[in-house]
Amino acid sequence: MAKAGPAALSRLGRFYVYGLHGFALEVVFCALWGLIADLNVKLHGYSSIWSFGIYGASLLVMEEMKAAMDARAWSLPARALAYTLWTYVWELSCGVLLSMVDAHSWDYAPYAAYHYLGLVNFDYAPLWLFITCVADRVLIPCTLKLHV
């Protein structure tokens, strides 16, 4: 009997990769923000464990969005806009749900010029556009190629 080749990474495995990726990026972003905003050279990054699940689930949805947009040959700018809109809807939804149990770990109100309820920061739109393009072109395709 022939031995089967390596299996594609399961949905749970991809959730894990995406969750770790988002969590790590958030820690790095916060460390760099501290360096730029406060000249803190210690580079202490931080996050909440909730971020792991938030990013993992969001990127699984973006994976499905990517497949649908690939099938319809959407341009990269159109994809970035769709992903960014999704990101804001997801961040607001998660923020509201976590606020209901006093567990949300972010509040943009004290420093964001453009925010909604302190839960989404529209100042970050260019950053989200860039990050979602990287996810579309690099993270999601590479993750889908992983095998175990």
XYZ file of N, CA, C and O in Angstrom:
592
model
N 0.843 -1.174 0.000
C 0.000 0.000 0.000
C 0.893 1.243 0.000
O 1.847 1.328 0.750
N 0.557 2.195 -0.846
C 1.344 3.431 -0.954
C 1.107 4.326 0.257
O -0.010 4.434 0.771
N 2.176 4.928 0.695
C 2.089 5.832 1.849
C 1.599 7.200 1.373
O 2.096 7.738 0.381
N 0.630 7.759 2.094
C 0.087 9.076 1.731
C 1.115 10.161 2.027
O 1.906 10.056 2.962
N 1.093 11.210 1.214
C 1.997 12.339 1.412
C 1.527 13.200 2.576
O 0.520 12.913 3.230
N 2.273 14.246 2.850
C 1.898 15.129 3.956
C 0.533 15.775 3.722
O 0.176 16.096 2.594
N -0.208 15.914 4.790
C -1.544 16.511 4.718
C -1.452 18.026 4.860
O -0.579 18.547 5.571
N -2.348 18.717 4.197
C -2.423 20.178 4.340
C -2.768 20.526 5.784
O -3.428 19.753 6.482
N -2.303 21.663 6.220
C -2.571 22.127 7.583
C -4.079 22.279 7.781
O -4.773 22.853 6.938
N -4.581 21.756 8.872
C -6.024 21.821 9.151
C -6.456 23.260 9.418
O -5.635 24.159 9.641
N -7.751 23.462 9.444
C -8.307 24.787 9.757
C -7.848 25.233 11.152
O -7.484 26.382 11.344
N -7.840 24.308 12.103
C -7.370 24.623 13.446
C -5.882 24.992 13.425
O -5.454 25.927 14.110
N -5.111 24.287 12.632
C -3.687 24.602 12.496
C -3.474 25.981 11.897
O -2.593 26.733 12.336
N -4.274 26.319 10.895
C -4.163 27.650 10.280
C -4.616 28.732 11.259
O -4.015 29.808 11.328
N -5.660 28.471 12.047
C -6.082 29.400 13.096
C -4.915 29.673 14.037
O -4.655 30.816 14.409
N -4.191 28.622 14.403
C -3.038 28.749 15.293
C -1.953 29.636 14.664
O -1.438 30.551 15.299
N -1.615 29.367 13.410
C -0.590 30.167 12.710
C -1.033 31.630 12.628
O -0.258 32.547 12.932
N -2.263 31.862 12.218
C -2.762 33.235 12.083
C -2.836 33.938 13.435
O -2.509 35.120 13.550
N -3.278 33.209 14.454
C -3.359 33.804 15.787
C -1.994 34.204 16.312
O -1.812 35.308 16.843
N -1.017 33.316 16.165
C 0.346 33.641 16.594
C 0.921 34.811 15.803
O 1.579 35.696 16.364
N 0.675 34.812 14.508
C 1.176 35.891 13.654
C 0.608 37.238 14.099
O 1.356 38.203 14.288
N -0.699 37.310 14.270
C -1.333 38.566 14.683
C -0.887 39.000 16.064
O -0.596 40.184 16.299
N -0.817 38.049 16.980
C -0.386 38.338 18.342
C 1.036 38.909 18.337
O 1.321 39.929 18.970
N 1.939 38.254 17.603
C 3.330 38.706 17.533
C 3.434 40.086 16.889
O 4.182 40.954 17.370
N 2.697 40.307 15.811
C 2.726 41.624 15.168
C 2.240 42.716 16.107
O 2.778 43.831 16.114
N 1.214 42.418 16.891
C 0.695 43.416 17.831
C 1.731 43.760 18.895
O 1.911 44.924 19.251
N 2.430 42.754 19.396
C 3.474 42.998 20.401
C 4.586 43.859 19.803
O 5.038 44.831 20.421
N 5.010 43.531 18.584
C 6.059 44.313 17.921
C 5.568 45.737 17.652
O 6.296 46.713 17.890
N 4.342 45.881 17.174
C 3.797 47.213 16.911
C 3.789 48.063 18.183
O 4.192 49.228 18.166
N 3.340 47.491 19.282
C 3.283 48.243 20.543
C 4.674 48.628 21.026
O 4.876 49.728 21.558
N 5.639 47.750 20.832
C 7.017 48.071 21.212
C 7.556 49.224 20.358
O 8.171 50.172 20.883
N 7.319 49.164 19.058
C 7.786 50.232 18.173
C 7.042 51.538 18.432
O 7.634 52.620 18.354
N 5.748 51.437 18.749
C 4.970 52.632 19.083
C 5.560 53.312 20.327
O 5.699 54.530 20.368
N 5.931 52.524 21.308
C 6.555 53.065 22.514
C 7.881 53.740 22.209
O 8.227 54.776 22.795
N 8.632 53.171 21.284
C 9.903 53.769 20.881
C 9.674 55.111 20.196
O 10.322 56.113 20.529
N 8.734 55.145 19.275
C 8.481 56.373 18.510
C 7.783 57.434 19.353
O 8.191 58.596 19.370
N 6.739 57.049 20.061
C 5.928 58.028 20.797
C 6.589 58.489 22.098
O 6.476 59.662 22.459
N 7.263 57.570 22.787
C 7.808 57.884 24.108
C 9.323 57.751 24.198
O 9.889 57.872 25.286
N 9.970 57.460 23.076
C 11.421 57.226 23.044
C 11.852 56.145 24.031
O 12.928 56.198 24.611
N 11.005 55.138 24.195
C 11.277 54.029 25.103
C 12.117 52.990 24.363
O 11.601 52.198 23.574
N 13.419 52.976 24.639
C 14.319 52.067 23.941
C 14.293 50.651 24.520
O 14.961 49.759 24.003
N 13.519 50.426 25.565
C 13.397 49.070 26.129
C 12.596 48.160 25.199
O 12.677 46.944 25.298
N 11.803 48.763 24.328
C 10.995 48.020 23.358
C 10.093 46.985 24.015
O 9.968 45.854 23.547
N 9.435 47.375 25.078
C 8.477 46.487 25.732
C 7.190 46.469 24.925
O 6.487 47.468 24.836
N 6.898 45.349 24.331
C 5.645 45.176 23.614
C 4.640 44.499 24.523
O 4.999 43.901 25.536
N 3.380 44.592 24.171
C 2.339 43.982 24.990
C 1.128 43.673 24.137
O 0.971 44.185 23.032
N 0.275 42.836 24.655
C -0.976 42.478 24.005
C -1.857 41.810 25.043
O -1.523 41.767 26.225
N -2.952 41.286 24.592
C -3.861 40.510 25.418
C -4.009 39.141 24.770
O -3.975 39.029 23.537
N -4.194 38.121 25.555
C -4.365 36.781 24.990
C -5.618 36.723 24.108
O -5.703 35.913 23.191
N -6.574 37.623 24.334
C -7.754 37.708 23.466
C -7.334 37.957 22.015
O -8.005 37.508 21.085
N -6.238 38.683 21.826
C -5.787 39.016 20.472
C -5.484 37.768 19.652
O -5.693 37.762 18.440
N -4.984 36.743 20.305
C -4.685 35.497 19.592
C -5.927 34.990 18.862
O -5.898 34.725 17.662
N -7.031 34.869 19.580
C -8.271 34.393 18.963
C -8.862 35.378 17.978
O -9.414 34.980 16.943
N -8.755 36.656 18.287
C -9.290 37.687 17.397
C -8.581 37.637 16.044
O -9.222 37.620 14.990
N -7.258 37.597 16.066
C -6.503 37.538 14.809
C -6.680 36.203 14.113
O -6.809 36.150 12.880
N -6.674 35.110 14.877
C -6.835 33.796 14.262
C -8.148 33.674 13.505
O -8.182 33.248 12.348
N -9.229 34.083 14.142
C -10.543 33.996 13.498
C -10.653 34.971 12.328
O -11.191 34.622 11.266
N -10.156 36.180 12.513
C -10.243 37.176 11.447
C -9.514 36.717 10.192
O -10.022 36.865 9.077
N -8.334 36.156 10.363
C -7.570 35.722 9.190
C -8.174 34.490 8.532
O -8.033 34.314 7.321
N -8.870 33.666 9.287
C -9.603 32.559 8.641
C -10.709 33.115 7.747
O -10.936 32.611 6.642
N -11.384 34.160 8.206
C -12.400 34.809 7.367
C -11.731 35.443 6.149
O -12.219 35.323 5.019
N -10.600 36.111 6.365
C -9.881 36.726 5.240
C -9.408 35.677 4.231
O -9.359 35.951 3.028
N -9.081 34.495 4.710
C -8.700 33.397 3.823
C -9.865 33.063 2.879
O -9.674 32.871 1.675
N -11.077 33.001 3.434
C -12.267 32.743 2.612
C -12.536 33.914 1.665
O -12.916 33.715 0.502
N -12.351 35.131 2.167
C -12.516 36.315 1.318
C -11.539 36.272 0.146
O -11.897 36.566 -1.001
N -10.297 35.896 0.435
C -9.272 35.830 -0.601
C -9.669 34.837 -1.693
O -9.546 35.135 -2.883
N -10.156 33.676 -1.288
C -10.570 32.668 -2.271
C -11.679 33.216 -3.166
O -11.648 33.038 -4.392
N -12.648 33.894 -2.565
C -13.756 34.471 -3.341
C -13.250 35.582 -4.265
O -13.676 35.679 -5.425
N -12.338 36.405 -3.770
C -11.818 37.506 -4.604
C -10.885 36.987 -5.687
O -10.847 37.543 -6.792
N -10.137 35.910 -5.400
C -9.301 35.285 -6.433
C -10.175 34.787 -7.582
O -9.832 34.966 -8.752
N -11.294 34.163 -7.231
C -12.193 33.609 -8.252
C -12.790 34.692 -9.141
O -13.136 34.431 -10.292
N -12.874 35.897 -8.618
C -13.458 37.010 -9.375
C -12.404 38.002 -9.869
O -12.736 39.055 -10.386
N -11.132 37.667 -9.678
C -10.003 38.471 -10.149
C -10.055 39.924 -9.663
O -9.835 40.858 -10.428
N -10.323 40.113 -8.374
C -10.332 41.467 -7.805
C -8.921 42.047 -7.826
O -7.941 41.336 -7.605
N -8.836 43.338 -8.040
C -7.545 44.026 -7.998
C -7.063 44.126 -6.552
O -7.860 44.034 -5.609
N -5.766 44.347 -6.369
C -5.224 44.464 -5.029
C -5.823 45.643 -4.264
O -6.176 45.500 -3.094
N -6.001 46.825 -4.878
C -6.635 47.920 -4.125
C -8.059 47.579 -3.660
O -8.446 47.921 -2.540
N -8.824 46.905 -4.505
C -10.187 46.519 -4.114
C -10.144 45.508 -2.969
O -10.940 45.589 -2.023
N -9.206 44.571 -3.024
C -9.038 43.589 -1.953
C -8.674 44.282 -0.645
O -9.229 43.973 0.404
N -7.708 45.188 -0.727
C -7.243 45.893 0.478
C -8.393 46.655 1.121
O -8.535 46.664 2.353
N -9.221 47.288 0.310
C -10.372 48.015 0.842
C -11.351 47.048 1.516
O -11.814 47.301 2.631
N -11.649 45.932 0.864
C -12.575 44.945 1.444
C -12.016 44.376 2.748
O -12.738 44.270 3.745
N -10.733 44.039 2.759
C -10.109 43.504 3.972
C -10.107 44.545 5.097
O -10.330 44.210 6.261
N -9.826 45.779 4.744
C -9.781 46.835 5.767
C -11.164 47.073 6.356
O -11.303 47.224 7.576
N -12.181 47.080 5.523
C -13.550 47.215 6.032
C -13.870 46.040 6.957
O -14.448 46.231 8.036
N -13.498 44.830 6.540
C -13.707 43.659 7.391
C -12.986 43.839 8.729
O -13.528 43.537 9.786
N -11.755 44.312 8.672
C -10.954 44.482 9.890
C -11.655 45.418 10.864
O -11.719 45.137 12.064
N -12.192 46.523 10.363
C -12.897 47.459 11.244
C -14.191 46.869 11.803
O -14.502 47.055 12.984
N -14.933 46.151 10.984
C -16.160 45.499 11.468
C -15.811 44.480 12.543
O -16.461 44.420 13.602
N -14.778 43.693 12.307
C -14.371 42.656 13.261
C -13.844 43.275 14.551
O -14.179 42.835 15.642
N -12.999 44.304 14.435
C -12.446 44.946 15.629
C -13.555 45.575 16.471
O -13.561 45.441 17.694
N -14.504 46.233 15.817
C -15.626 46.828 16.548
C -16.468 45.743 17.208
O -16.814 45.848 18.396
N -16.780 44.689 16.477
C -17.596 43.596 17.031
C -16.919 42.952 18.233
O -17.553 42.751 19.279
N -15.645 42.647 18.090
C -14.907 42.032 19.209
C -14.797 42.994 20.380
O -14.954 42.586 21.539
N -14.558 44.265 20.087
C -14.456 45.258 21.148
C -15.756 45.403 21.918
O -15.748 45.474 23.159
N -16.875 45.424 21.217
C -18.181 45.533 21.886
C -18.431 44.295 22.750
O -18.832 44.408 23.914
N -18.192 43.109 22.178
C -18.418 41.875 22.948
C -17.515 41.813 24.181
O -17.978 41.476 25.274
N -16.258 42.137 24.025
C -15.344 42.103 25.169
C -15.685 43.183 26.189
O -15.522 42.978 27.394
N -16.178 44.323 25.722
C -16.593 45.393 26.645
C -17.763 44.947 27.514
O -17.888 45.376 28.667
N -18.607 44.099 26.978
C -19.771 43.629 27.725
C -19.371 42.833 28.963
O -20.140 42.755 29.919
N -18.164 42.254 28.930
C -17.681 41.498 30.083
C -16.432 42.161 30.678
O -15.650 41.518 31.371
N -16.262 43.446 30.367
C -15.145 44.250 30.872
C -13.796 43.602 30.569
O -12.911 43.543 31.419
N -13.642 43.100 29.328
C -12.411 42.399 28.974
C -11.674 43.006 27.787
O -10.644 42.470 27.389
N -12.186 44.093 27.187
C -11.441 44.636 26.047
C -10.174 45.310 26.556
O -10.148 45.923 27.610
N -9.102 45.122 25.784
C -7.790 45.569 26.253
C -7.285 46.795 25.510
O -6.140 47.174 25.670
N -8.115 47.405 24.699
C -7.660 48.582 23.970
C -8.681 49.701 24.101
O -9.875 49.459 24.243
N -8.169 50.905 24.059
C -9.018 52.094 24.085
C -8.282 53.189 23.333
O -7.301 53.743 23.818
N -8.736 53.461 22.132
C -8.080 54.458 21.291
C -8.480 55.885 21.637
O -7.847 56.829 21.177
N -9.516 56.051 22.430
C -10.057 57.387 22.706
C -9.028 58.393 23.218
O -9.047 59.546 22.779
N -8.131 58.023 24.115
C -7.206 59.038 24.647
C -6.222 59.618 23.634
O -5.719 60.712 23.835
N -5.931 58.901 22.544
C -4.896 59.410 21.641
C -5.247 59.410 20.162
O -4.508 59.976 19.366
N -6.337 58.783 19.764
C -6.675 58.729 18.343
C -7.512 59.938 17.946
O -8.482 60.278 18.617
N -7.121 60.557 16.859
C -7.889 61.700 16.362
C -9.244 61.253 15.824
O -10.241 61.947 15.995
N -9.272 60.109 15.192
C -10.495 59.597 14.591
C -10.740 58.174 15.087
O -10.057 57.238 14.662
N -11.691 58.033 15.976
C -12.016 56.720 16.523
C -13.523 56.626 16.711
O -14.239 57.624 16.661
N -14.004 55.407 16.917
C -15.406 55.192 17.225
C -15.480 54.418 18.536
O -14.973 53.283 18.629
N -16.050 55.037 19.545
C -16.216 54.461 20.877
C -14.891 54.017 21.507
O -14.878 53.217 22.437
N -13.790 54.490 20.962
C -12.485 54.064 21.451
C -12.134 52.643 21.029
O -11.080 52.136 21.389
N -13.010 52.005 20.255
C -12.821 50.597 19.890
C -12.196 50.393 18.518
O -11.608 49.339 18.261
N -12.356 51.348 17.625
C -11.683 51.292 16.327
C -11.001 52.634 16.095
O -11.519 53.678 16.482
N -9.840 52.579 15.477
C -9.025 53.767 15.257
C -8.864 53.962 13.753
O -8.124 53.224 13.103
N -9.531 54.970 13.219
C -9.472 55.203 11.779
C -8.132 55.796 11.349
O -7.806 55.780 10.160
N -7.347 56.286 12.296
C -5.992 56.748 11.981
C -5.132 55.590 11.465
O -4.148 55.809 10.767
N -5.497 54.369 11.826
C -4.723 53.197 11.428
C -5.083 52.671 10.037
O -4.524 51.663 9.606
N -5.985 53.322 9.325
C -6.418 52.814 8.022
C -5.250 52.522 7.072
O -5.220 51.444 6.460
N -4.270 53.422 6.924
C -3.154 53.092 6.025
C -2.382 51.854 6.482
O -1.962 51.030 5.657
N -2.221 51.703 7.783
C -1.528 50.534 8.318
C -2.326 49.264 8.027
O -1.762 48.255 7.581
N -3.645 49.307 8.253
C -4.477 48.134 7.970
C -4.460 47.803 6.480
O -4.426 46.623 6.101
N -4.492 48.832 5.626
C -4.416 48.578 4.178
C -3.132 47.823 3.842
O -3.158 46.833 3.099
N -2.010 48.285 4.382
C -0.729 47.647 4.111
C -0.694 46.220 4.658
O -0.307 45.275 3.952
N -1.079 46.058 5.906
C -1.008 44.735 6.543
C -1.913 43.731 5.832
O -1.543 42.564 5.661
N -3.091 44.168 5.408
C -3.984 43.234 4.724
C -3.456 42.872 3.339
O -3.678 41.751 2.881
N -2.735 43.784 2.691
C -2.097 43.436 1.409
C -1.017 42.377 1.631
O -0.881 41.443 0.835
N -0.241 42.526 2.705
C 0.779 41.516 3.038
C 0.102 40.173 3.345
O 0.571 39.116 2.896
N -1.000 40.213 4.068
C -1.728 38.972 4.361
C -2.208 38.320 3.072
O -2.088 37.100 2.895
N -2.740 39.110 2.151
C -3.267 38.597 0.886
C -2.173 37.988 0.020
O -2.363 36.935 -0.578
N -1.038 38.666 -0.040
C 0.032 38.252 -0.956
C 1.045 37.285 -0.346
O 1.681 36.531 -1.074
N 1.208 37.310 0.987
C 2.259 36.504 1.599
C 1.713 35.536 2.654
O 1.853 34.316 2.524
N 1.116 36.071 3.713
C 0.748 35.231 4.857
C -0.239 34.124 4.489
O -0.011 32.950 4.791
N -1.349 34.476 3.866
C -2.368 33.463 3.561
C -1.843 32.435 2.558
O -1.955 31.223 2.809
N -1.232 32.846 1.433
C -0.717 31.818 0.507
C 0.333 30.907 1.139
O 0.318 29.692 0.910
N 1.234 31.470 1.933
C 2.266 30.642 2.578
C 1.656 29.690 3.598
O 2.066 28.526 3.701
N 0.673 30.170 4.352
C 0.026 29.319 5.358
C -0.720 28.176 4.669
O -0.695 27.032 5.152
N -1.371 28.466 3.552
C -2.097 27.419 2.841
C -1.163 26.365 2.228
O -1.599 25.251 1.913
N 0.107 26.691 2.076
C 1.081 25.724 1.526
C 1.698 24.843 2.612
O 2.389 23.883 2.295
N 1.448 25.166 3.889
C 2.025 24.377 4.978
C 1.388 22.986 5.012
O 0.190 22.840 4.813
N 2.218 21.998 5.299
C 1.760 20.621 5.414
C 2.337 19.998 6.677
O 3.373 20.420 7.160
N 1.640 18.999 7.180
C 2.121 18.270 8.368
C 2.244 16.794 8.057
O 1.687 16.289 7.146
